[in-house]
PDB file of C-alpha atoms in Angstrom:
ATOM      1  CA  MET A  40     114.305 112.608  79.448  1.00  0.00           C
ATOM      2  CA  SER A  41     112.640 109.877  81.567  1.00  0.00           C
ATOM      3  CA  GLN A  42     114.173 106.506  81.305  1.00  0.00           C
ATOM      4  CA  LEU A  43     112.453 103.061  81.536  1.00  0.00           C
ATOM      5  CA  LYS A  44     113.180 101.500  84.974  1.00  0.00           C
ATOM      6  CA  PRO A  45     113.849  98.633  85.149  1.00  0.00           C
ATOM      7  CA  PRO A  46     114.766  97.846  81.536  1.00  0.00           C
ATOM      8  CA  VAL A  47     112.739  95.174  79.706  1.00  0.00           C
ATOM      9  CA  ASN A  48     113.509  91.781  81.338  1.00  0.00           C
ATOM     10  CA  SER A  49     112.422  88.184  81.575  1.00  0.00           C
ATOM     11  CA  LYS A  50     109.417  89.077  83.742  1.00  0.00           C
ATOM     12  CA  ASP A  51     107.897  91.161  80.900  1.00  0.00           C
ATOM     13  CA  HIS A  52     105.381  90.052  78.340  1.00  0.00           C
ATOM     14  CA  ILE A  53     107.142  90.512  75.016  1.00  0.00           C
ATOM     15  CA  GLN A  54     105.892  90.149  71.416  1.00  0.00           C
ATOM     16  CA  GLY A  55     108.429  90.003  68.657  1.00  0.00           C
ATOM     17  CA  LYS A  56     112.064  88.981  68.440  1.00  0.00           C
ATOM     18  CA  ALA A  57     114.403  89.709  71.336  1.00  0.00           C
ATOM     19  CA  THR A  58     116.913  90.980  68.735  1.00  0.00           C
ATOM     20  CA  ALA A  59     114.547  93.569  67.214  1.00  0.00           C
ATOM     21  CA  PRO A  60     116.275  96.967  66.956  1.00  0.00           C
ATOM     22  CA  LEU A  61     113.204  98.777  68.149  1.00  0.00           C
ATOM     23  CA  GLU A  62     111.663  98.182  71.555  1.00  0.00           C
ATOM     24  CA  LEU A  63     108.263  99.754  72.228  1.00  0.00           C
ATOM     25  CA  VAL A  64     106.894  99.559  75.806  1.00  0.00           C
ATOM     26  CA  GLU A  65     103.429 100.620  76.713  1.00  0.00           C
ATOM     27  CA  TYR A  66     102.184 101.364  80.204  1.00  0.00           C
ATOM     28  CA  GLY A  67      98.504 100.791  79.976  1.00  0.00           C
ATOM     29  CA  ASP A  68      95.160 100.553  81.866  1.00  0.00           C
ATOM     30  CA  TYR A  69      92.540  98.236  80.450  1.00  0.00           C
ATOM     31  CA  GLN A  70      89.719 100.480  81.360  1.00  0.00           C
ATOM     32  CA  CYS A  71      91.313 103.704  80.022  1.00  0.00           C
ATOM     33  CA  LEU A  72      89.634 104.826  76.832  1.00  0.00           C
ATOM     34  CA  HIS A  73      92.814 106.252  75.399  1.00  0.00           C
ATOM     35  CA  CYS A  74      94.450 102.826  75.790  1.00  0.00           C
ATOM     36  CA  GLY A  75      91.483 101.312  74.041  1.00  0.00           C
ATOM     37  CA  HIS A  76      92.048 103.715  71.246  1.00  0.00           C
ATOM     38  CA  ALA A  77      95.762 102.879  71.208  1.00  0.00           C
ATOM     39  CA  TYR A  78      95.103  99.102  70.965  1.00  0.00           C
ATOM     40  CA  PRO A  79      94.306  98.812  67.287  1.00  0.00           C
ATOM     41  CA  ILE A  80      96.984 101.361  66.477  1.00  0.00           C
ATOM     42  CA  ILE A  81      99.644  99.229  68.176  1.00  0.00           C
ATOM     43  CA  LYS A  82      98.472  96.219  66.201  1.00  0.00           C
ATOM     44  CA  ASN A  83      98.992  98.138  62.925  1.00  0.00           C
ATOM     45  CA  VAL A  84     102.330  99.564  64.201  1.00  0.00           C
ATOM     46  CA  GLN A  85     103.453  95.954  64.811  1.00  0.00           C
ATOM     47  CA  ARG A  86     102.227  94.899  61.411  1.00  0.00           C
ATOM     48  CA  SER A  87     103.914  97.717  59.687  1.00  0.00           C
ATOM     49  CA  LEU A  88     107.294  97.439  61.485  1.00  0.00           C
ATOM     50  CA  GLY A  89     107.357  93.598  61.393  1.00  0.00           C
ATOM     51  CA  ALA A  90     110.571  91.942  62.629  1.00  0.00           C
ATOM     52  CA  ASP A  91     112.103  95.374  63.402  1.00  0.00           C
ATOM     53  CA  LEU A  92     109.902  95.828  66.411  1.00  0.00           C
ATOM     54  CA  LYS A  93     109.295  94.164  69.721  1.00  0.00           C
ATOM     55  CA  PHE A  94     106.370  95.138  71.916  1.00  0.00           C
ATOM     56  CA  VAL A  95     106.043  95.027  75.654  1.00  0.00           C
ATOM     57  CA  PHE A  96     102.941  95.769  77.772  1.00  0.00           C
ATOM     58  CA  ARG A  97     103.214  96.776  81.460  1.00  0.00           C
ATOM     59  CA  ASN A  98     100.275  97.372  83.741  1.00  0.00           C
ATOM     60  CA  PHE A  99      99.491 100.890  84.971  1.00  0.00           C
ATOM     61  CA  PRO A 100      95.888 100.661  86.340  1.00  0.00           C
ATOM     62  CA  LEU A 101      94.524 103.876  87.821  1.00  0.00           C
ATOM     63  CA  ALA A 102      92.331 101.918  90.262  1.00  0.00           C
ATOM     64  CA  GLU A 103      90.529 104.874  91.788  1.00  0.00           C
ATOM     65  CA  ALA A 104      89.589 106.440  88.518  1.00  0.00           C
ATOM     66  CA  HIS A 105      88.830 103.014  86.818  1.00  0.00           C
ATOM     67  CA  PRO A 106      87.463 100.536  89.305  1.00  0.00           C
ATOM     68  CA  ASP A 107      87.736  97.485  86.994  1.00  0.00           C
ATOM     69  CA  ALA A 108      91.217  98.298  85.754  1.00  0.00           C
ATOM     70  CA  PHE A 109      93.148  96.460  88.454  1.00  0.00           C
ATOM     71  CA  ASN A 110      91.182  93.282  88.198  1.00  0.00           C
ATOM     72  CA  ALA A 111      91.399  93.209  84.479  1.00  0.00           C
ATOM     73  CA  ALA A 112      95.215  93.577  84.776  1.00  0.00           C
ATOM     74  CA  VAL A 113      95.292  90.700  87.295  1.00  0.00           C
ATOM     75  CA  ALA A 114      93.149  88.533  84.919  1.00  0.00           C
ATOM     76  CA  ALA A 115      95.545  89.075  82.045  1.00  0.00           C
ATOM     77  CA  GLU A 116      98.521  88.275  84.267  1.00  0.00           C
ATOM     78  CA  THR A 117      96.761  85.105  85.418  1.00  0.00           C
ATOM     79  CA  ALA A 118      96.121  84.089  81.810  1.00  0.00           C
ATOM     80  CA  GLY A 119      99.885  84.508  81.454  1.00  0.00           C
ATOM     81  CA  LEU A 120     100.441  81.700  83.743  1.00  0.00           C
ATOM     82  CA  GLN A 121      98.771  79.499  81.146  1.00  0.00           C
ATOM     83  CA  HIS A 122     100.874  81.173  78.401  1.00  0.00           C
ATOM     84  CA  LYS A 123      97.899  83.157  77.109  1.00  0.00           C
ATOM     85  CA  PHE A 124      98.717  86.681  78.296  1.00  0.00           C
ATOM     86  CA  TRP A 125      98.373  88.282  74.890  1.00  0.00           C
ATOM     87  CA  GLU A 126      95.151  86.455  74.078  1.00  0.00           C
ATOM     88  CA  MET A 127      93.622  87.818  77.244  1.00  0.00           C
ATOM     89  CA  HIS A 128      95.164  91.355  76.831  1.00  0.00           C
ATOM     90  CA  ASP A 129      93.616  91.441  73.315  1.00  0.00           C
ATOM     91  CA  ILE A 130      90.145  90.186  74.282  1.00  0.00           C
ATOM     92  CA  ILE A 131      89.995  92.596  77.215  1.00  0.00           C
ATOM     93  CA  PHE A 132      90.793  95.550  75.091  1.00  0.00           C
ATOM     94  CA  GLU A 133      88.306  94.374  72.431  1.00  0.00           C
ATOM     95  CA  ASN A 134      85.592  94.331  75.110  1.00  0.00           C
ATOM     96  CA  GLN A 135      86.763  97.241  77.171  1.00  0.00           C
ATOM     97  CA  GLU A 136      83.183  98.328  78.066  1.00  0.00           C
ATOM     98  CA  ALA A 137      82.520  95.137  80.198  1.00  0.00           C
ATOM     99  CA  LEU A 138      85.281  94.343  82.663  1.00  0.00           C
ATOM    100  CA  ASP A 139      83.366  93.084  85.705  1.00  0.00           C
ATOM    101  CA  SER A 140      84.405  89.624  87.168  1.00  0.00           C
ATOM    102  CA  GLU A 141      81.806  87.703  85.326  1.00  0.00           C
ATOM    103  CA  SER A 142      82.872  89.186  81.945  1.00  0.00           C
ATOM    104  CA  LEU A 143      86.537  88.481  82.694  1.00  0.00           C
ATOM    105  CA  PHE A 144      85.740  84.795  83.340  1.00  0.00           C
ATOM    106  CA  LEU A 145      83.744  84.683  80.108  1.00  0.00           C
ATOM    107  CA  TYR A 146      86.775  86.033  78.197  1.00  0.00           C
ATOM    108  CA  ALA A 147      89.016  83.479  80.031  1.00  0.00           C
ATOM    109  CA  ARG A 148      86.683  80.779  78.818  1.00  0.00           C
ATOM    110  CA  SER A 149      86.546  82.021  75.277  1.00  0.00           C
ATOM    111  CA  ILE A 150      90.341  82.058  74.861  1.00  0.00           C
ATOM    112  CA  GLY A 151      90.389  78.433  76.053  1.00  0.00           C
ATOM    113  CA  LEU A 152      91.961  78.781  79.475  1.00  0.00           C
ATOM    114  CA  ASP A 153      91.669  75.942  81.996  1.00  0.00           C
ATOM    115  CA  LEU A 154      88.974  77.737  84.093  1.00  0.00           C
ATOM    116  CA  GLU A 155      89.577  75.743  87.265  1.00  0.00           C
ATOM    117  CA  ARG A 156      93.198  76.657  87.178  1.00  0.00           C
ATOM    118  CA  PHE A 157      92.398  80.328  86.188  1.00  0.00           C
ATOM    119  CA  LYS A 158      90.062  80.581  89.261  1.00  0.00           C
ATOM    120  CA  ASN A 159      92.700  79.244  91.568  1.00  0.00           C
ATOM    121  CA  ASP A 160      95.517  81.226  90.064  1.00  0.00           C
ATOM    122  CA  ILE A 161      93.665  84.561  90.113  1.00  0.00           C
ATOM    123  CA  GLN A 162      93.706  84.539  93.928  1.00  0.00           C
ATOM    124  CA  LYS A 163      97.485  84.240  94.199  1.00  0.00           C
ATOM    125  CA  ASN A 164      99.585  87.096  95.444  1.00  0.00           C
ATOM    126  CA  THR A 165     102.055  86.614  92.702  1.00  0.00           C
ATOM    127  CA  VAL A 166      99.729  87.939  90.038  1.00  0.00           C
ATOM    128  CA  THR A 167      98.545  91.033  92.020  1.00  0.00           C
ATOM    129  CA  GLU A 168     102.228  91.654  92.913  1.00  0.00           C
ATOM    130  CA  LYS A 169     103.160  91.534  89.243  1.00  0.00           C
ATOM    131  CA  VAL A 170     100.588  94.349  88.550  1.00  0.00           C
ATOM    132  CA  GLU A 171     101.761  96.446  91.554  1.00  0.00           C
ATOM    133  CA  ILE A 172     105.419  95.995  90.536  1.00  0.00           C
ATOM    134  CA  ASP A 173     104.638  97.116  87.031  1.00  0.00           C
ATOM    135  CA  PHE A 174     102.713 100.177  88.359  1.00  0.00           C
ATOM    136  CA  GLU A 175     105.628 101.120  90.622  1.00  0.00           C
ATOM    137  CA  SER A 176     108.104 100.757  87.818  1.00  0.00           C
ATOM    138  CA  GLY A 177     105.946 103.142  85.795  1.00  0.00           C
ATOM    139  CA  VAL A 178     105.846 105.741  88.469  1.00  0.00           C
ATOM    140  CA  ARG A 179     109.660 105.501  88.700  1.00  0.00           C
ATOM    141  CA  SER A 180     109.978 105.830  84.932  1.00  0.00           C
ATOM    142  CA  GLY A 181     107.979 108.958  84.879  1.00  0.00           C
ATOM    143  CA  VAL A 182     104.656 107.666  83.566  1.00  0.00           C
ATOM    144  CA  ASN A 183     102.242 110.516  84.029  1.00  0.00           C
ATOM    145  CA  GLY A 184      99.158 109.080  82.360  1.00  0.00           C
ATOM    146  CA  THR A 185      98.058 106.241  80.195  1.00  0.00           C
ATOM    147  CA  PRO A 186      98.978 105.107  77.700  1.00  0.00           C
ATOM    148  CA  SER A 187     102.655 106.069  78.138  1.00  0.00           C
ATOM    149  CA  PHE A 188     105.188 104.780  75.629  1.00  0.00           C
ATOM    150  CA  PHE A 189     108.943 104.141  75.899  1.00  0.00           C
ATOM    151  CA  ILE A 190     110.964 103.648  72.781  1.00  0.00           C
ATOM    152  CA  ASN A 191     114.254 101.862  73.305  1.00  0.00           C
ATOM    153  CA  GLY A 192     114.075 102.883  76.940  1.00  0.00           C
ATOM    154  CA  LYS A 193     113.248 106.566  76.513  1.00  0.00           C
ATOM    155  CA  LYS A 194     109.810 108.068  77.203  1.00  0.00           C
ATOM    156  CA  TYR A 195     108.113 109.082  73.977  1.00  0.00           C
ATOM    157  CA  ASN A 196     106.051 112.227  74.403  1.00  0.00           C
ATOM    158  CA  GLY A 197     104.996 112.667  70.798  1.00  0.00           C
ATOM    159  CA  ASP A 198     101.838 112.003  68.943  1.00  0.00           C
ATOM    160  CA  TRP A 199     100.918 108.238  68.718  1.00  0.00           C
ATOM    161  CA  GLU A 200      98.219 108.397  66.132  1.00  0.00           C
ATOM    162  CA  GLU A 201      98.992 105.699  63.692  1.00  0.00           C
ATOM    163  CA  ASP A 202     100.635 107.379  60.688  1.00  0.00           C
ATOM    164  CA  VAL A 203     102.756 109.726  62.782  1.00  0.00           C
ATOM    165  CA  PHE A 204     103.701 106.926  65.218  1.00  0.00           C
ATOM    166  CA  ILE A 205     104.820 104.527  62.411  1.00  0.00           C
ATOM    167  CA  GLN A 206     106.760 107.248  60.667  1.00  0.00           C
ATOM    168  CA  TYR A 207     108.503 108.152  63.851  1.00  0.00           C
ATOM    169  CA  LEU A 208     109.376 104.596  64.650  1.00  0.00           C
ATOM    170  CA  LYS A 209     110.655 104.050  61.054  1.00  0.00           C
ATOM    171  CA  SER A 210     112.761 107.238  61.368  1.00  0.00           C
ATOM    172  CA  GLN A 211     114.362 105.775  64.584  1.00  0.00           C
ATOM    173  CA  LEU A 212     115.435 102.676  62.547  1.00  0.00           C
ATOM    174  CA  THR A 213     117.724 104.811  60.396  1.00  0.00           C
ATOM    175  CA  VAL A 214     119.173 106.505  63.487  1.00  0.00           C
ATOM    176  CA  ILE A 215     120.173 103.012  64.865  1.00  0.00           C
TER     177      ILE A 215
ATOM    178  CA  MET B 282     110.658 129.201  93.773  1.00  0.00           C
ATOM    179  CA  LEU B 283     111.849 129.038  97.369  1.00  0.00           C
ATOM    180  CA  ALA B 284     115.228 127.315  97.478  1.00  0.00           C
ATOM    181  CA  ALA B 285     115.998 123.966  98.966  1.00  0.00           C
ATOM    182  CA  GLY B 286     117.337 124.377 102.507  1.00  0.00           C
ATOM    183  CA  THR B 287     114.885 127.155 103.442  1.00  0.00           C
ATOM    184  CA  LEU B 288     112.191 126.661 106.092  1.00  0.00           C
ATOM    185  CA  ALA B 289     108.817 126.332 104.376  1.00  0.00           C
ATOM    186  CA  PRO B 290     106.737 129.282 105.526  1.00  0.00           C
ATOM    187  CA  ASP B 291     103.810 128.200 107.732  1.00  0.00           C
ATOM    188  CA  PHE B 292     100.212 128.758 106.542  1.00  0.00           C
ATOM    189  CA  GLU B 293      96.722 127.798 107.302  1.00  0.00           C
ATOM    190  CA  LEU B 294      94.069 127.089 104.649  1.00  0.00           C
ATOM    191  CA  ASN B 295      90.682 125.446 104.430  1.00  0.00           C
ATOM    192  CA  CYS B 296      90.968 121.768 103.522  1.00  0.00           C
ATOM    193  CA  THR B 297      87.225 121.142 103.854  1.00  0.00           C
ATOM    194  CA  PRO B 298      84.415 123.737 104.149  1.00  0.00           C
ATOM    195  CA  ASP B 299      84.599 123.578 107.972  1.00  0.00           C
ATOM    196  CA  GLN B 300      88.137 122.515 108.624  1.00  0.00           C
ATOM    197  CA  LYS B 301      91.511 124.206 108.336  1.00  0.00           C
ATOM    198  CA  LEU B 302      94.877 122.614 107.884  1.00  0.00           C
ATOM    199  CA  LYS B 303      98.024 124.250 109.180  1.00  0.00           C
ATOM    200  CA  LEU B 304     101.275 123.217 107.571  1.00  0.00           C
ATOM    201  CA  SER B 305     103.105 123.023 110.894  1.00  0.00           C
ATOM    202  CA  GLU B 306     100.591 120.432 112.128  1.00  0.00           C
ATOM    203  CA  LEU B 307     102.197 118.066 109.636  1.00  0.00           C
ATOM    204  CA  GLN B 308     105.591 118.318 111.153  1.00  0.00           C
ATOM    205  CA  GLY B 309     107.060 114.854 111.804  1.00  0.00           C
ATOM    206  CA  LYS B 310     105.941 113.813 108.383  1.00  0.00           C
ATOM    207  CA  LYS B 311     107.568 114.610 105.061  1.00  0.00           C
ATOM    208  CA  VAL B 312     105.127 116.877 103.060  1.00  0.00           C
ATOM    209  CA  ILE B 313     104.631 117.137  99.340  1.00  0.00           C
ATOM    210  CA  LEU B 314     103.031 120.442  98.351  1.00  0.00           C
ATOM    211  CA  ALA B 315     101.545 120.173  94.900  1.00  0.00           C
ATOM    212  CA  PHE B 316     100.471 123.562  93.559  1.00  0.00           C
ATOM    213  CA  TYR B 317      98.330 123.262  90.459  1.00  0.00           C
ATOM    214  CA  PRO B 318      96.347 125.693  88.247  1.00  0.00           C
ATOM    215  CA  ALA B 319      92.755 124.583  88.473  1.00  0.00           C
ATOM    216  CA  ASP B 320      90.271 121.891  89.678  1.00  0.00           C
ATOM    217  CA  TRP B 321      88.564 120.018  86.789  1.00  0.00           C
ATOM    218  CA  SER B 322      91.102 121.010  84.077  1.00  0.00           C
ATOM    219  CA  PRO B 323      92.534 118.064  82.132  1.00  0.00           C
ATOM    220  CA  VAL B 324      96.150 118.080  82.993  1.00  0.00           C
ATOM    221  CA  CYS B 325      95.476 118.856  86.740  1.00  0.00           C
ATOM    222  CA  SER B 326      92.933 116.023  86.835  1.00  0.00           C
ATOM    223  CA  ASP B 327      95.490 113.593  85.413  1.00  0.00           C
ATOM    224  CA  GLU B 328      98.288 114.710  87.667  1.00  0.00           C
ATOM    225  CA  LEU B 329      96.130 114.469  90.803  1.00  0.00           C
ATOM    226  CA  ALA B 330      94.627 111.126  89.805  1.00  0.00           C
ATOM    227  CA  LEU B 331      98.213 109.849  89.401  1.00  0.00           C
ATOM    228  CA  TYR B 332      99.152 111.133  92.867  1.00  0.00           C
ATOM    229  CA  ASN B 333      95.966 109.489  94.258  1.00  0.00           C
ATOM    230  CA  GLU B 334      97.345 106.120  93.077  1.00  0.00           C
ATOM    231  CA  THR B 335     100.834 106.808  94.354  1.00  0.00           C
ATOM    232  CA  MET B 336      99.742 107.816  97.860  1.00  0.00           C
ATOM    233  CA  LYS B 337     100.582 104.321  99.118  1.00  0.00           C
ATOM    234  CA  ILE B 338     104.123 104.629  97.749  1.00  0.00           C
ATOM    235  CA  PHE B 339     104.441 108.055  99.293  1.00  0.00           C
ATOM    236  CA  SER B 340     103.177 106.898 102.709  1.00  0.00           C
ATOM    237  CA  ARG B 341     105.858 104.209 102.745  1.00  0.00           C
ATOM    238  CA  HIS B 342     108.203 107.205 102.974  1.00  0.00           C
ATOM    239  CA  ASN B 343     106.183 108.770 105.766  1.00  0.00           C
ATOM    240  CA  ALA B 344     104.960 111.515 103.325  1.00  0.00           C
ATOM    241  CA  GLN B 345     101.725 113.370 103.083  1.00  0.00           C
ATOM    242  CA  LEU B 346     100.636 115.045  99.850  1.00  0.00           C
ATOM    243  CA  VAL B 347      98.495 118.124  99.751  1.00  0.00           C
ATOM    244  CA  GLY B 348      97.122 119.820  96.691  1.00  0.00           C
ATOM    245  CA  ILE B 349      96.862 123.625  96.554  1.00  0.00           C
ATOM    246  CA  SER B 350      94.988 125.840  94.041  1.00  0.00           C
ATOM    247  CA  VAL B 351      93.014 129.054  94.152  1.00  0.00           C
ATOM    248  CA  ASP B 352      89.744 127.224  93.767  1.00  0.00           C
ATOM    249  CA  SER B 353      87.217 127.629  96.603  1.00  0.00           C
ATOM    250  CA  LYS B 354      86.591 125.105  99.408  1.00  0.00           C
ATOM    251  CA  TRP B 355      83.273 124.157  97.876  1.00  0.00           C
ATOM    252  CA  CYS B 356      84.833 123.581  94.490  1.00  0.00           C
ATOM    253  CA  HIS B 357      87.509 121.417  96.026  1.00  0.00           C
ATOM    254  CA  LEU B 358      84.882 119.500  97.841  1.00  0.00           C
ATOM    255  CA  ALA B 359      82.984 118.616  94.717  1.00  0.00           C
ATOM    256  CA  PHE B 360      86.177 117.814  92.710  1.00  0.00           C
ATOM    257  CA  SER B 361      87.663 115.669  95.425  1.00  0.00           C
ATOM    258  CA  HIS B 362      84.348 113.790  95.870  1.00  0.00           C
ATOM    259  CA  ASP B 363      84.082 113.201  92.144  1.00  0.00           C
ATOM    260  CA  ARG B 364      87.688 111.917  91.722  1.00  0.00           C
ATOM    261  CA  LYS B 365      87.667 109.980  95.057  1.00  0.00           C
ATOM    262  CA  PHE B 366      90.938 111.730  96.213  1.00  0.00           C
ATOM    263  CA  HIS B 367      92.505 110.469  99.369  1.00  0.00           C
ATOM    264  CA  PHE B 368      94.487 113.650 100.144  1.00  0.00           C
ATOM    265  CA  PRO B 369      93.482 117.166 101.107  1.00  0.00           C
ATOM    266  CA  LEU B 370      92.924 119.939  98.587  1.00  0.00           C
ATOM    267  CA  LEU B 371      93.690 123.355 100.148  1.00  0.00           C
ATOM    268  CA  ALA B 372      91.843 126.430  99.033  1.00  0.00           C
ATOM    269  CA  ASP B 373      94.316 129.393  98.393  1.00  0.00           C
ATOM    270  CA  PHE B 374      91.155 131.441  97.747  1.00  0.00           C
ATOM    271  CA  GLU B 375      91.054 134.544 100.042  1.00  0.00           C
ATOM    272  CA  PRO B 376      93.176 136.663  99.769  1.00  0.00           C
ATOM    273  CA  LYS B 377      93.491 135.031  96.358  1.00  0.00           C
ATOM    274  CA  GLY B 378      96.726 133.126  95.792  1.00  0.00           C
ATOM    275  CA  ALA B 379      98.415 134.521  98.926  1.00  0.00           C
ATOM    276  CA  ILE B 380     100.123 131.262  99.715  1.00  0.00           C
ATOM    277  CA  SER B 381     101.084 130.609  96.069  1.00  0.00           C
ATOM    278  CA  LYS B 382     102.677 134.006  96.133  1.00  0.00           C
ATOM    279  CA  LEU B 383     104.459 133.327  99.391  1.00  0.00           C
ATOM    280  CA  TYR B 384     105.886 130.117  97.750  1.00  0.00           C
ATOM    281  CA  GLU B 385     106.763 132.043  94.503  1.00  0.00           C
ATOM    282  CA  VAL B 386     104.556 129.992  92.366  1.00  0.00           C
ATOM    283  CA  TYR B 387     101.765 132.375  91.368  1.00  0.00           C
ATOM    284  CA  ASP B 388     100.951 133.132  87.803  1.00  0.00           C
ATOM    285  CA  GLU B 389      99.793 136.795  87.914  1.00  0.00           C
ATOM    286  CA  LYS B 390      98.642 136.837  84.294  1.00  0.00           C
ATOM    287  CA  GLU B 391      96.251 133.748  84.603  1.00  0.00           C
ATOM    288  CA  GLY B 392      95.431 134.457  88.280  1.00  0.00           C
ATOM    289  CA  GLU B 393      96.217 130.741  89.098  1.00  0.00           C
ATOM    290  CA  SER B 394      98.923 128.813  90.872  1.00  0.00           C
ATOM    291  CA  GLN B 395     101.710 127.464  88.631  1.00  0.00           C
ATOM    292  CA  ARG B 396     102.153 123.723  88.333  1.00  0.00           C
ATOM    293  CA  ALA B 397     104.879 123.294  90.975  1.00  0.00           C
ATOM    294  CA  LEU B 398     106.096 120.818  93.541  1.00  0.00           C
ATOM    295  CA  TYR B 399     107.824 121.157  96.895  1.00  0.00           C
ATOM    296  CA  VAL B 400     109.092 118.283  99.057  1.00  0.00           C
ATOM    297  CA  LEU B 401     109.578 119.225 102.709  1.00  0.00           C
ATOM    298  CA  ASP B 402     111.428 117.018 105.352  1.00  0.00           C
ATOM    299  CA  GLU B 403     110.043 116.103 108.736  1.00  0.00           C
ATOM    300  CA  LYS B 404     111.096 119.417 110.147  1.00  0.00           C
ATOM    301  CA  GLY B 405     109.388 121.459 107.442  1.00  0.00           C
ATOM    302  CA  ILE B 406     112.618 122.348 105.567  1.00  0.00           C
ATOM    303  CA  ILE B 407     112.278 122.477 101.734  1.00  0.00           C
ATOM    304  CA  ARG B 408     114.453 119.696 100.314  1.00  0.00           C
ATOM    305  CA  TRP B 409     113.354 119.683  96.654  1.00  0.00           C
ATOM    306  CA  ASN B 410     111.392 121.917  94.317  1.00  0.00           C
ATOM    307  CA  TYR B 411     110.208 121.620  90.807  1.00  0.00           C
ATOM    308  CA  LEU B 412     108.355 123.957  88.419  1.00  0.00           C
ATOM    309  CA  SER B 413     106.587 122.113  85.547  1.00  0.00           C
ATOM    310  CA  PRO B 414     105.603 123.808  82.314  1.00  0.00           C
ATOM    311  CA  MET B 415     101.884 124.647  82.613  1.00  0.00           C
ATOM    312  CA  GLY B 416     100.683 122.040  80.224  1.00  0.00           C
ATOM    313  CA  VAL B 417     102.882 119.155  81.289  1.00  0.00           C
ATOM    314  CA  ASN B 418     101.976 116.684  83.979  1.00  0.00           C
ATOM    315  CA  PRO B 419     105.268 116.213  85.886  1.00  0.00           C
ATOM    316  CA  GLY B 420     104.524 112.655  86.919  1.00  0.00           C
ATOM    317  CA  ALA B 421     105.683 111.306  90.351  1.00  0.00           C
ATOM    318  CA  ASP B 422     109.191 110.154  89.662  1.00  0.00           C
ATOM    319  CA  GLY B 423     110.763 113.387  90.750  1.00  0.00           C
ATOM    320  CA  ILE B 424     108.928 113.341  94.079  1.00  0.00           C
ATOM    321  CA  LEU B 425     109.770 109.690  94.663  1.00  0.00           C
ATOM    322  CA  ASN B 426     113.469 110.342  94.028  1.00  0.00           C
ATOM    323  CA  ALA B 427     113.406 113.206  96.428  1.00  0.00           C
ATOM    324  CA  LEU B 428     111.750 111.095  99.191  1.00  0.00           C
ATOM    325  CA  GLU B 429     114.218 108.324  98.544  1.00  0.00           C
ATOM    326  CA  ASP B 430     117.214 110.680  98.816  1.00  0.00           C
ATOM    327  CA  LEU B 431     115.842 112.052 102.122  1.00  0.00           C
ATOM    328  CA  ASP B 432     115.529 108.517 103.513  1.00  0.00           C
ATOM    329  CA  LYS B 433     119.029 107.594 102.346  1.00  0.00           C
ATOM    330  CA  SER B 434     120.601 110.703 103.870  1.00  0.00           C
ATOM    331  CA  LYS B 435     119.393 109.703 107.309  1.00  0.00           C
TER     332      LYS B 435
END
């Protein structure tokens, strides 16, 4: 079974308590329709599991298939420099059909980012490198498409429709 | 499948409608042979789209990827163009599946190549092989590990 490499660490964007018994990692592509479909499901999974779950998002843009995916990932990472990664992640998925540069700046404005700083930061190598490092970690971890999920470090190949996914995660709680 | 340690049998197949690619021409590079069932099918499309993105990681290891299926050179051309692939697709078309059979990855029942991977070293020796279940995209981690092991053993 494929193992998450490297494990979740301080460079990751994490929602939830570090001590939560369940750790769900998604490798996602902002322009991938399946990831767009997964977005509200993950929100409900988080609501349902509450303090038992922490959620991590890593970038896996298929740039040739999805021409705006890489830029969208960079924009979310750039928002992260102003501690608004998740706000940007959410607004991008909620507006998945428009991910051109102009739209990305519009989203940056509407979540209240300092736009001058955003414009400057988005040019930095560090944000593109973060996306590339995420992608490569996904390849090494056996990601074969998006979204790919890892639960407590192990690749989850099962169904991720809401009810089944929540049920599975809850069943893992009793195993732990 | 052909075992690791054996010399990969040479072959020549169309990589575009008017060009042929001979395996032995790639000596000096590591080669990843990705046999797959069919152009346009969902799993193959996802697998090849992934490899298209991981090309830059493969090339760091001096490796060239080629895809092989029984589809025709014209079908490959349209598929490759549509998906913006940056690696050649070889047409194992006539006699049908001859190279897939040579590499012991032909599905007689379906009349297609199986989903199978070979990694060859710079001298054309098979160093790693993997047969994936038909419906499962094998990802690129196995290839990457094989390439890294080859570089480490130098």
